[in-house]
Coordinates of C-alpha atoms in Angstrom, one line a residue:
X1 CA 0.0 0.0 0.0
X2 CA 2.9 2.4 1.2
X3 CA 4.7 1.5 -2.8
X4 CA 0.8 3.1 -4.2
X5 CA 0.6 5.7 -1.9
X6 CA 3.6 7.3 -2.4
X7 CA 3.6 6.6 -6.5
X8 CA 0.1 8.2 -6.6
X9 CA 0.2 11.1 -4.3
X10 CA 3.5 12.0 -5.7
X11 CA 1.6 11.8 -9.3
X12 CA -1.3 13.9 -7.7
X13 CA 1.1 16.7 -5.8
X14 CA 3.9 17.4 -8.4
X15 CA 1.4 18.7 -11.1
X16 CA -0.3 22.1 -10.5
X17 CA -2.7 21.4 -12.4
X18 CA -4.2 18.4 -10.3
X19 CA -3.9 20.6 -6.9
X20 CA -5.9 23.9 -8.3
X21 CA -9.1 21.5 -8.9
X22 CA -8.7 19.2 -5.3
X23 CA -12.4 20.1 -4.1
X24 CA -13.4 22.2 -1.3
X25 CA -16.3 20.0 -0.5
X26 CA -15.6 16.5 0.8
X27 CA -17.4 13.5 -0.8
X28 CA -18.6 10.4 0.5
X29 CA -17.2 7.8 -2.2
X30 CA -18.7 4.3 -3.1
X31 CA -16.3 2.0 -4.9
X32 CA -17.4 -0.9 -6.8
X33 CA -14.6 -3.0 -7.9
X34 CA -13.6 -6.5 -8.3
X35 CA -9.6 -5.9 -8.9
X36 CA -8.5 -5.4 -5.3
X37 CA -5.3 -3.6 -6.8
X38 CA -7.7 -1.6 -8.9
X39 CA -9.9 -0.8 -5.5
X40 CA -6.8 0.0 -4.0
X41 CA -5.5 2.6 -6.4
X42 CA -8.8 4.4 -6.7
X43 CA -9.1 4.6 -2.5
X44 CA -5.6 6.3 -2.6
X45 CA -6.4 8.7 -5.4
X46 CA -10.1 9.7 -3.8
X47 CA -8.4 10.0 -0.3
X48 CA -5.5 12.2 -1.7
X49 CA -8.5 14.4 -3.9
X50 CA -9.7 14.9 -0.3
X51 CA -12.6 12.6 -0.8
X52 CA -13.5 10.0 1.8
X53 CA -14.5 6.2 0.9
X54 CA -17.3 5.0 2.5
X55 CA -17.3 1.6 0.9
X56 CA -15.1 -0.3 -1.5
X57 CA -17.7 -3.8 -2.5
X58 CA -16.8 -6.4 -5.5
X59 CA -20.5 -7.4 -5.7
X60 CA -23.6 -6.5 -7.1
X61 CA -25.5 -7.1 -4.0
X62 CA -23.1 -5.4 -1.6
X63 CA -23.0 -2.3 -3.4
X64 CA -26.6 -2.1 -3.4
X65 CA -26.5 -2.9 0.4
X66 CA -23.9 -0.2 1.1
X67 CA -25.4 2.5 -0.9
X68 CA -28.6 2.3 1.0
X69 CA -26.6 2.3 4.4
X70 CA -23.6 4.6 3.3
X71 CA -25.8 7.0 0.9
X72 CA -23.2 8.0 -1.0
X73 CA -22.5 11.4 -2.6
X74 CA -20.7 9.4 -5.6
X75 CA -20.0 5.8 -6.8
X76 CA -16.8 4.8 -8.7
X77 CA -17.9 1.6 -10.5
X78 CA -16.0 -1.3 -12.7
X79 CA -18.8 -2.9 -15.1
X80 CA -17.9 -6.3 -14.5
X81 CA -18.0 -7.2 -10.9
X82 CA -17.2 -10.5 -8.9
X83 CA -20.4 -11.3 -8.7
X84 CA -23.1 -9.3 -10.7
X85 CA -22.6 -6.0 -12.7
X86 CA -21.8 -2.6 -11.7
X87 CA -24.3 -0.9 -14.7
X88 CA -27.2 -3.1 -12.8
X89 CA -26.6 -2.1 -9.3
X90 CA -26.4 1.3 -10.5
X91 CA -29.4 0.9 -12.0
X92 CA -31.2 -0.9 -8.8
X93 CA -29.8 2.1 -6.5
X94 CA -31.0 4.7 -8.9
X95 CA -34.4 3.1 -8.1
X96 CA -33.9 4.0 -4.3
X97 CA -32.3 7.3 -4.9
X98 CA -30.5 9.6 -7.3
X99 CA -27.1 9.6 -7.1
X100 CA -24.1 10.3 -9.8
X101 CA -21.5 7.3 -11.0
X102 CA -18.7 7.3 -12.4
X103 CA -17.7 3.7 -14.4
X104 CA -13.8 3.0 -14.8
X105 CA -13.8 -0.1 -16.6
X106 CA -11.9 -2.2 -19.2
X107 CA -15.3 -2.7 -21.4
X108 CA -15.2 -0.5 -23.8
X109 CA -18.5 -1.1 -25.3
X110 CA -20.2 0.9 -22.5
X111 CA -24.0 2.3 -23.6
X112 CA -24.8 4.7 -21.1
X113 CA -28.6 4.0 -19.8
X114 CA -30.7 7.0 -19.0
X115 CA -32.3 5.6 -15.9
X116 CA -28.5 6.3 -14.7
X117 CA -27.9 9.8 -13.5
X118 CA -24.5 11.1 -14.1
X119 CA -23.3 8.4 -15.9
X120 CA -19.1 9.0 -17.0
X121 CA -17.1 6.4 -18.3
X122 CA -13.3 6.4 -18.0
X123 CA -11.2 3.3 -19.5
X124 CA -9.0 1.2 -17.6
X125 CA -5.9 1.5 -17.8
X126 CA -6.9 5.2 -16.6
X127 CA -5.2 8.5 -16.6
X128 CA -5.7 9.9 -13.2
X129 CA -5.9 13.3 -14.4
X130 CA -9.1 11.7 -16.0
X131 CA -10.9 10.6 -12.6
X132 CA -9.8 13.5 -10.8
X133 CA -11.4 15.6 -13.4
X134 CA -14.2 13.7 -13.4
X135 CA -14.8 13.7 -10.1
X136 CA -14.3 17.3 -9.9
X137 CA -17.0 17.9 -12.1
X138 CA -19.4 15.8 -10.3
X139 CA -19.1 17.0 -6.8
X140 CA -19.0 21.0 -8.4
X141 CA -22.5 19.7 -10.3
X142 CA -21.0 20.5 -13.8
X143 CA -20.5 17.3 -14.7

């Protein structure tokens, strides 16, 4: 963790651009992702944007459990879960409650659906100027 830590937060704190956008207002983060290095990664860059994860789930059913108990201001989802798939749990939480989502995935045939508020997709491997843009957006409500 220490080795991703340092990698990222050096990535995130050596370019100007990437500190004049960290946002003021501090988001409550659900991750849904089945690569536990993946998961890893985007705790350390939300935590180092200033953001704070609520949940990281590799399951359909647990990120549907853990939106309704976390209610998260933002999920960070991977398509293809463990068990499951991020686009249906999104679209099973979006039934409870409206909240934005970004998907950071390696499919890269990704419809958005318009039941999905907020829908972004960023492709795996990802840029992190990408998600923290992204996210940036989002939280601001421009995105």
């Amino acid at each position: 963790m220490v080795m991703f830590r340092n990698r990222f937060s050096s990535q995130l704190s050596s370019d100007p651009r990437l500190l004049a956008v960290k946002s003021s207002h501090r988001a409550q983060v659900l991750i849904m992702e089945d690569e536990p290095l993946v998961a890893l990664e985007l705790q350390i860059l939300l935590e180092d944007m200033g953001h704070q994860v609520c949940a990281v789930v590799d399951t359909e059913a647990d990120a549907v459990r853990e939106a309704d108990a976390t209610l998260p201001d933002l999920v960070i989802a991977d398509i293809q879960l463990r068990q499951g798939n991020g686009v249906r749990a999104m679209e099973r939480i979006a039934g409870r409650r409206e909240v934005p989502v970004i998907f950071v995935s390696g499919n890269h045939t990704f419809t958005p659906n318009p039941q999905i508020r907020t829908a972004r997709f960023i492709a795996k491997p990802f840029r992190v100027e990408n998600l923290r843009k992204a996210v940036a957006d989002i939280i601001a409500g421009t995105g």
